[in-house]
């Protein structure tokens, strides 16, 4: 109804998977369920390994543990609802649930980006200022950095959610997405200030993400410069190998985010939009524990030592 505001609209309809053939939905459900479970188990395995292995009680692995927590919570905030909708014909979501989902997804998503930035800073200090590493990255300082990333994610999530849900929603209540996606939700808003609010939300989000990416790139510029000054090839390889897993996750994270938010305007079917969105919400968290487990030799050996050799003695 025209003129209906956010206080009277009681629910939204998530239309994301409604355009898919019904026979395809169980297949997608099974695929996303397996990826969801693997994401949870993979990150829990990383956290348990870091907790058990005392050699991994270092700043780099503290940040990795915090990153695993943020990925688990981000996945839990989105995927269970998406899985339920894949098998349901009634895909409505209440106003409060929609706002909560948006808040937590933004909170954990930005926390993830801030933690990647902090991990880049950790690698910069370790390689460019090794003699001052224990001073600059003391346990207290690391705890403060982790706390600030979570506080920053909470502020970003609260800011975006409050701005969006103070808009006036009129006409259709159908969200053309499988979650309460901010861009899809803003298309339902109306009023004189809607366009300026949309620009403001986009500016805040893009500035934060690009700012994190810029600082990560800046860290690696100094890291590469320091590595090139190492005389031996073996030394350069050993030093750079400590950054490979983090750099791979950064590239994956921002590549899939760009695929979703910076795609060119034009014709996009409901199929392609929904499938492209799942690459960031489901596939990226799925890849992260795989990358850290396979590309980080120290963590991989610790996992083998503490779990695989205990539960699979024949394979060892």
PDB file of N, CA, C and O in Angstrom, residues 92-146:
ATOM      1  N   UNK A  92       8.186 -16.085   4.025  1.00  0.00           N
ATOM      2  CA  UNK A  92       8.051 -14.769   4.650  1.00  0.00           C
ATOM      3  C   UNK A  92       9.017 -14.642   5.823  1.00  0.00           C
ATOM      4  O   UNK A  92       9.428 -15.636   6.427  1.00  0.00           O
ATOM      5  N   UNK A  93       9.399 -13.407   6.132  1.00  0.00           N
ATOM      6  CA  UNK A  93      10.252 -13.120   7.269  1.00  0.00           C
ATOM      7  C   UNK A  93       9.722 -11.867   7.947  1.00  0.00           C
ATOM      8  O   UNK A  93       9.353 -10.898   7.273  1.00  0.00           O
ATOM      9  N   UNK A  94       9.633 -11.888   9.253  1.00  0.00           N
ATOM     10  CA  UNK A  94       9.078 -10.743   9.973  1.00  0.00           C
ATOM     11  C   UNK A  94      10.010  -9.553   9.875  1.00  0.00           C
ATOM     12  O   UNK A  94      11.211  -9.683   9.582  1.00  0.00           O
ATOM     13  N   UNK A  95       9.451  -8.382  10.137  1.00  0.00           N
ATOM     14  CA  UNK A  95      10.218  -7.143  10.085  1.00  0.00           C
ATOM     15  C   UNK A  95      11.401  -7.204  11.045  1.00  0.00           C
ATOM     16  O   UNK A  95      12.534  -6.858  10.689  1.00  0.00           O
ATOM     17  N   UNK A  96      11.152  -7.655  12.281  1.00  0.00           N
ATOM     18  CA  UNK A  96      12.208  -7.723  13.295  1.00  0.00           C
ATOM     19  C   UNK A  96      13.271  -8.744  12.907  1.00  0.00           C
ATOM     20  O   UNK A  96      14.481  -8.498  13.056  1.00  0.00           O
ATOM     21  N   UNK A  97      12.852  -9.899  12.395  1.00  0.00           N
ATOM     22  CA  UNK A  97      13.810 -10.925  11.975  1.00  0.00           C
ATOM     23  C   UNK A  97      14.670 -10.447  10.817  1.00  0.00           C
ATOM     24  O   UNK A  97      15.873 -10.741  10.753  1.00  0.00           O
ATOM     25  N   UNK A  98      14.066  -9.713   9.915  1.00  0.00           N
ATOM     26  CA  UNK A  98      14.806  -9.164   8.776  1.00  0.00           C
ATOM     27  C   UNK A  98      15.863  -8.167   9.252  1.00  0.00           C
ATOM     28  O   UNK A  98      17.019  -8.209   8.817  1.00  0.00           O
ATOM     29  N   UNK A  99      15.466  -7.287  10.174  1.00  0.00           N
ATOM     30  CA  UNK A  99      16.414  -6.313  10.717  1.00  0.00           C
ATOM     31  C   UNK A  99      17.532  -7.013  11.484  1.00  0.00           C
ATOM     32  O   UNK A  99      18.708  -6.634  11.378  1.00  0.00           O
ATOM     33  N   UNK A 100      17.193  -8.056  12.245  1.00  0.00           N
ATOM     34  CA  UNK A 100      18.200  -8.796  13.009  1.00  0.00           C
ATOM     35  C   UNK A 100      19.185  -9.493  12.085  1.00  0.00           C
ATOM     36  O   UNK A 100      20.402  -9.474  12.322  1.00  0.00           O
ATOM     37  N   UNK A 101      18.652 -10.105  11.031  1.00  0.00           N
ATOM     38  CA  UNK A 101      19.528 -10.787  10.086  1.00  0.00           C
ATOM     39  C   UNK A 101      20.485  -9.811   9.417  1.00  0.00           C
ATOM     40  O   UNK A 101      21.678 -10.101   9.258  1.00  0.00           O
ATOM     41  N   UNK A 102      19.983  -8.649   9.028  1.00  0.00           N
ATOM     42  CA  UNK A 102      20.839  -7.652   8.406  1.00  0.00           C
ATOM     43  C   UNK A 102      21.916  -7.173   9.373  1.00  0.00           C
ATOM     44  O   UNK A 102      23.091  -7.046   9.012  1.00  0.00           O
ATOM     45  N   UNK A 103      21.523  -6.917  10.629  1.00  0.00           N
ATOM     46  CA  UNK A 103      22.490  -6.448  11.620  1.00  0.00           C
ATOM     47  C   UNK A 103      23.609  -7.457  11.822  1.00  0.00           C
ATOM     48  O   UNK A 103      24.796  -7.115  11.764  1.00  0.00           O
ATOM     49  N   UNK A 104      23.259  -8.713  12.067  1.00  0.00           N
ATOM     50  CA  UNK A 104      24.280  -9.712  12.359  1.00  0.00           C
ATOM     51  C   UNK A 104      25.137 -10.030  11.139  1.00  0.00           C
ATOM     52  O   UNK A 104      26.349 -10.257  11.272  1.00  0.00           O
ATOM     53  N   UNK A 105      24.539 -10.046   9.955  1.00  0.00           N
ATOM     54  CA  UNK A 105      25.334 -10.317   8.754  1.00  0.00           C
ATOM     55  C   UNK A 105      26.335  -9.197   8.507  1.00  0.00           C
ATOM     56  O   UNK A 105      27.493  -9.455   8.154  1.00  0.00           O
ATOM     57  N   UNK A 106      25.909  -7.938   8.695  1.00  0.00           N
ATOM     58  CA  UNK A 106      26.830  -6.818   8.530  1.00  0.00           C
ATOM     59  C   UNK A 106      27.864  -6.798   9.650  1.00  0.00           C
ATOM     60  O   UNK A 106      29.045  -6.520   9.410  1.00  0.00           O
ATOM     61  N   UNK A 107      27.436  -7.064  10.862  1.00  0.00           N
ATOM     62  CA  UNK A 107      28.364  -7.062  11.996  1.00  0.00           C
ATOM     63  C   UNK A 107      29.491  -8.073  11.794  1.00  0.00           C
ATOM     64  O   UNK A 107      30.678  -7.728  11.876  1.00  0.00           O
ATOM     65  N   UNK A 108      29.130  -9.326  11.511  1.00  0.00           N
ATOM     66  CA  UNK A 108      30.143 -10.363  11.364  1.00  0.00           C
ATOM     67  C   UNK A 108      30.915 -10.207  10.054  1.00  0.00           C
ATOM     68  O   UNK A 108      32.096 -10.549   9.981  1.00  0.00           O
ATOM     69  N   UNK A 109      30.247  -9.700   9.009  1.00  0.00           N
ATOM     70  CA  UNK A 109      30.938  -9.476   7.748  1.00  0.00           C
ATOM     71  C   UNK A 109      32.006  -8.406   7.858  1.00  0.00           C
ATOM     72  O   UNK A 109      33.137  -8.584   7.389  1.00  0.00           O
ATOM     73  N   UNK A 110      31.684  -7.283   8.497  1.00  0.00           N
ATOM     74  CA  UNK A 110      32.681  -6.222   8.680  1.00  0.00           C
ATOM     75  C   UNK A 110      33.751  -6.632   9.680  1.00  0.00           C
ATOM     76  O   UNK A 110      34.923  -6.262   9.524  1.00  0.00           O
ATOM     77  N   UNK A 111      33.374  -7.389  10.713  1.00  0.00           N
ATOM     78  CA  UNK A 111      34.371  -7.900  11.650  1.00  0.00           C
ATOM     79  C   UNK A 111      35.385  -8.764  10.915  1.00  0.00           C
ATOM     80  O   UNK A 111      36.598  -8.689  11.170  1.00  0.00           O
ATOM     81  N   UNK A 112      34.889  -9.577   9.994  1.00  0.00           N
ATOM     82  CA  UNK A 112      35.763 -10.420   9.176  1.00  0.00           C
ATOM     83  C   UNK A 112      36.746  -9.565   8.384  1.00  0.00           C
ATOM     84  O   UNK A 112      37.962  -9.857   8.336  1.00  0.00           O
ATOM     85  N   UNK A 113      36.267  -8.492   7.761  1.00  0.00           N
ATOM     86  CA  UNK A 113      37.140  -7.612   6.977  1.00  0.00           C
ATOM     87  C   UNK A 113      38.160  -6.908   7.865  1.00  0.00           C
ATOM     88  O   UNK A 113      39.339  -6.781   7.501  1.00  0.00           O
ATOM     89  N   UNK A 114      37.724  -6.439   9.025  1.00  0.00           N
ATOM     90  CA  UNK A 114      38.643  -5.773   9.949  1.00  0.00           C
ATOM     91  C   UNK A 114      39.714  -6.737  10.457  1.00  0.00           C
ATOM     92  O   UNK A 114      40.875  -6.353  10.627  1.00  0.00           O
ATOM     93  N   UNK A 115      39.332  -7.998  10.708  1.00  0.00           N
ATOM     94  CA  UNK A 115      40.302  -8.985  11.164  1.00  0.00           C
ATOM     95  C   UNK A 115      41.324  -9.305  10.074  1.00  0.00           C
ATOM     96  O   UNK A 115      42.520  -9.481  10.370  1.00  0.00           O
ATOM     97  N   UNK A 116      40.891  -9.373   8.825  1.00  0.00           N
ATOM     98  CA  UNK A 116      41.836  -9.572   7.728  1.00  0.00           C
ATOM     99  C   UNK A 116      42.826  -8.420   7.657  1.00  0.00           C
ATOM    100  O   UNK A 116      44.016  -8.628   7.380  1.00  0.00           O
ATOM    101  N   UNK A 117      42.353  -7.208   7.913  1.00  0.00           N
ATOM    102  CA  UNK A 117      43.243  -6.044   7.930  1.00  0.00           C
ATOM    103  C   UNK A 117      44.254  -6.154   9.072  1.00  0.00           C
ATOM    104  O   UNK A 117      45.450  -5.896   8.889  1.00  0.00           O
ATOM    105  N   UNK A 118      43.790  -6.544  10.257  1.00  0.00           N
ATOM    106  CA  UNK A 118      44.678  -6.691  11.412  1.00  0.00           C
ATOM    107  C   UNK A 118      45.702  -7.806  11.163  1.00  0.00           C
ATOM    108  O   UNK A 118      46.872  -7.685  11.546  1.00  0.00           O
ATOM    109  N   UNK A 119      45.276  -8.884  10.523  1.00  0.00           N
ATOM    110  CA  UNK A 119      46.206  -9.972  10.210  1.00  0.00           C
ATOM    111  C   UNK A 119      47.279  -9.507   9.220  1.00  0.00           C
ATOM    112  O   UNK A 119      48.434  -9.947   9.295  1.00  0.00           O
ATOM    113  N   UNK A 120      46.912  -8.621   8.299  1.00  0.00           N
ATOM    114  CA  UNK A 120      47.896  -8.039   7.400  1.00  0.00           C
ATOM    115  C   UNK A 120      48.902  -7.187   8.162  1.00  0.00           C
ATOM    116  O   UNK A 120      50.115  -7.217   7.882  1.00  0.00           O
ATOM    117  N   UNK A 121      48.417  -6.432   9.139  1.00  0.00           N
ATOM    118  CA  UNK A 121      49.305  -5.624   9.988  1.00  0.00           C
ATOM    119  C   UNK A 121      50.239  -6.523  10.789  1.00  0.00           C
ATOM    120  O   UNK A 121      51.437  -6.216  10.951  1.00  0.00           O
ATOM    121  N   UNK A 122      49.720  -7.640  11.284  1.00  0.00           N
ATOM    122  CA  UNK A 122      50.542  -8.602  12.032  1.00  0.00           C
ATOM    123  C   UNK A 122      51.679  -9.130  11.168  1.00  0.00           C
ATOM    124  O   UNK A 122      52.829  -9.215  11.620  1.00  0.00           O
ATOM    125  N   UNK A 123      51.392  -9.478   9.924  1.00  0.00           N
ATOM    126  CA  UNK A 123      52.440  -9.971   9.029  1.00  0.00           C
ATOM    127  C   UNK A 123      53.456  -8.864   8.719  1.00  0.00           C
ATOM    128  O   UNK A 123      54.655  -9.124   8.592  1.00  0.00           O
ATOM    129  N   UNK A 124      52.961  -7.635   8.595  1.00  0.00           N
ATOM    130  CA  UNK A 124      53.864  -6.493   8.346  1.00  0.00           C
ATOM    131  C   UNK A 124      54.842  -6.312   9.497  1.00  0.00           C
ATOM    132  O   UNK A 124      56.059  -6.159   9.283  1.00  0.00           O
ATOM    133  N   UNK A 125      54.348  -6.333  10.727  1.00  0.00           N
ATOM    134  CA  UNK A 125      55.219  -6.159  11.894  1.00  0.00           C
ATOM    135  C   UNK A 125      56.197  -7.324  11.994  1.00  0.00           C
ATOM    136  O   UNK A 125      57.389  -7.130  12.278  1.00  0.00           O
ATOM    137  N   UNK A 126      55.715  -8.564  11.772  1.00  0.00           N
ATOM    138  CA  UNK A 126      56.568  -9.742  11.911  1.00  0.00           C
ATOM    139  C   UNK A 126      57.720  -9.738  10.909  1.00  0.00           C
ATOM    140  O   UNK A 126      58.831 -10.174  11.231  1.00  0.00           O
ATOM    141  N   UNK A 127      57.478  -9.253   9.699  1.00  0.00           N
ATOM    142  CA  UNK A 127      58.495  -9.310   8.644  1.00  0.00           C
ATOM    143  C   UNK A 127      59.328  -8.032   8.575  1.00  0.00           C
ATOM    144  O   UNK A 127      60.549  -8.090   8.397  1.00  0.00           O
ATOM    145  N   UNK A 128      58.688  -6.884   8.752  1.00  0.00           N
ATOM    146  CA  UNK A 128      59.404  -5.610   8.609  1.00  0.00           C
ATOM    147  C   UNK A 128      60.031  -5.125   9.910  1.00  0.00           C
ATOM    148  O   UNK A 128      61.011  -4.379   9.884  1.00  0.00           O
ATOM    149  N   UNK A 129      59.482  -5.522  11.043  1.00  0.00           N
ATOM    150  CA  UNK A 129      60.021  -5.106  12.346  1.00  0.00           C
ATOM    151  C   UNK A 129      60.094  -6.303  13.292  1.00  0.00           C
ATOM    152  O   UNK A 129      59.470  -6.309  14.360  1.00  0.00           O
ATOM    153  N   UNK A 130      60.866  -7.325  12.936  1.00  0.00           N
ATOM    154  CA  UNK A 130      60.891  -8.550  13.756  1.00  0.00           C
ATOM    155  C   UNK A 130      61.420  -8.340  15.169  1.00  0.00           C
ATOM    156  O   UNK A 130      60.972  -9.017  16.097  1.00  0.00           O
ATOM    157  N   UNK A 131      62.364  -7.417  15.345  1.00  0.00           N
ATOM    158  CA  UNK A 131      62.929  -7.194  16.673  1.00  0.00           C
ATOM    159  C   UNK A 131      61.945  -6.512  17.615  1.00  0.00           C
ATOM    160  O   UNK A 131      62.076  -6.619  18.842  1.00  0.00           O
ATOM    161  N   UNK A 132      60.972  -5.812  17.064  1.00  0.00           N
ATOM    162  CA  UNK A 132      59.975  -5.114  17.888  1.00  0.00           C
ATOM    163  C   UNK A 132      58.638  -5.859  17.930  1.00  0.00           C
ATOM    164  O   UNK A 132      57.667  -5.362  18.486  1.00  0.00           O
ATOM    165  N   UNK A 133      58.615  -7.070  17.346  1.00  0.00           N
ATOM    166  CA  UNK A 133      57.347  -7.792  17.225  1.00  0.00           C
ATOM    167  C   UNK A 133      56.722  -8.097  18.581  1.00  0.00           C
ATOM    168  O   UNK A 133      55.525  -7.880  18.791  1.00  0.00           O
ATOM    169  N   UNK A 134      57.515  -8.595  19.516  1.00  0.00           N
ATOM    170  CA  UNK A 134      56.978  -8.962  20.832  1.00  0.00           C
ATOM    171  C   UNK A 134      56.487  -7.751  21.609  1.00  0.00           C
ATOM    172  O   UNK A 134      55.616  -7.886  22.483  1.00  0.00           O
ATOM    173  N   UNK A 135      57.022  -6.581  21.288  1.00  0.00           N
ATOM    174  CA  UNK A 135      56.576  -5.352  21.962  1.00  0.00           C
ATOM    175  C   UNK A 135      55.296  -4.824  21.322  1.00  0.00           C
ATOM    176  O   UNK A 135      54.318  -4.503  22.007  1.00  0.00           O
ATOM    177  N   UNK A 136      55.298  -4.755  19.984  1.00  0.00           N
ATOM    178  CA  UNK A 136      54.145  -4.201  19.270  1.00  0.00           C
ATOM    179  C   UNK A 136      52.950  -5.148  19.267  1.00  0.00           C
ATOM    180  O   UNK A 136      51.805  -4.695  19.183  1.00  0.00           O
ATOM    181  N   UNK A 137      53.215  -6.443  19.344  1.00  0.00           N
ATOM    182  CA  UNK A 137      52.129  -7.427  19.288  1.00  0.00           C
ATOM    183  C   UNK A 137      52.085  -8.235  20.591  1.00  0.00           C
ATOM    184  O   UNK A 137      52.020  -9.460  20.579  1.00  0.00           O
ATOM    185  N   UNK A 138      52.107  -7.549  21.699  1.00  0.00           N
ATOM    186  CA  UNK A 138      51.991  -8.210  22.998  1.00  0.00           C
ATOM    187  C   UNK A 138      50.585  -8.784  23.157  1.00  0.00           C
ATOM    188  O   UNK A 138      49.656  -8.378  22.456  1.00  0.00           O
ATOM    189  N   UNK A 139      50.400  -9.757  24.057  1.00  0.00           N
ATOM    190  CA  UNK A 139      49.058 -10.324  24.251  1.00  0.00           C
ATOM    191  C   UNK A 139      47.991  -9.275  24.537  1.00  0.00           C
ATOM    192  O   UNK A 139      46.860  -9.389  24.048  1.00  0.00           O
ATOM    193  N   UNK A 140      48.349  -8.276  25.322  1.00  0.00           N
ATOM    194  CA  UNK A 140      47.384  -7.221  25.636  1.00  0.00           C
ATOM    195  C   UNK A 140      47.015  -6.429  24.383  1.00  0.00           C
ATOM    196  O   UNK A 140      45.837  -6.138  24.146  1.00  0.00           O
ATOM    197  N   UNK A 141      48.021  -6.068  23.585  1.00  0.00           N
ATOM    198  CA  UNK A 141      47.755  -5.311  22.360  1.00  0.00           C
ATOM    199  C   UNK A 141      46.931  -6.130  21.370  1.00  0.00           C
ATOM    200  O   UNK A 141      46.042  -5.602  20.690  1.00  0.00           O
ATOM    201  N   UNK A 142      47.222  -7.420  21.281  1.00  0.00           N
ATOM    202  CA  UNK A 142      46.454  -8.297  20.375  1.00  0.00           C
ATOM    203  C   UNK A 142      44.995  -8.384  20.818  1.00  0.00           C
ATOM    204  O   UNK A 142      44.083  -8.350  19.980  1.00  0.00           O
ATOM    205  N   UNK A 143      44.791  -8.510  22.126  1.00  0.00           N
ATOM    206  CA  UNK A 143      43.417  -8.570  22.643  1.00  0.00           C
ATOM    207  C   UNK A 143      42.675  -7.273  22.336  1.00  0.00           C
ATOM    208  O   UNK A 143      41.484  -7.292  21.979  1.00  0.00           O
ATOM    209  N   UNK A 144      43.376  -6.134  22.459  1.00  0.00           N
ATOM    210  CA  UNK A 144      42.755  -4.847  22.139  1.00  0.00           C
ATOM    211  C   UNK A 144      42.391  -4.769  20.657  1.00  0.00           C
ATOM    212  O   UNK A 144      41.314  -4.264  20.300  1.00  0.00           O
ATOM    213  N   UNK A 145      43.282  -5.256  19.780  1.00  0.00           N
ATOM    214  CA  UNK A 145      43.000  -5.229  18.343  1.00  0.00           C
ATOM    215  C   UNK A 145      41.782  -6.074  18.002  1.00  0.00           C
ATOM    216  O   UNK A 145      40.923  -5.658  17.216  1.00  0.00           O
ATOM    217  N   UNK A 146      41.706  -7.270  18.585  1.00  0.00           N
ATOM    218  CA  UNK A 146      40.550  -8.129  18.343  1.00  0.00           C
ATOM    219  C   UNK A 146      39.271  -7.482  18.848  1.00  0.00           C
ATOM    220  O   UNK A 146      38.223  -7.487  18.177  1.00  0.00           O
TER     221      UNK A 146
END
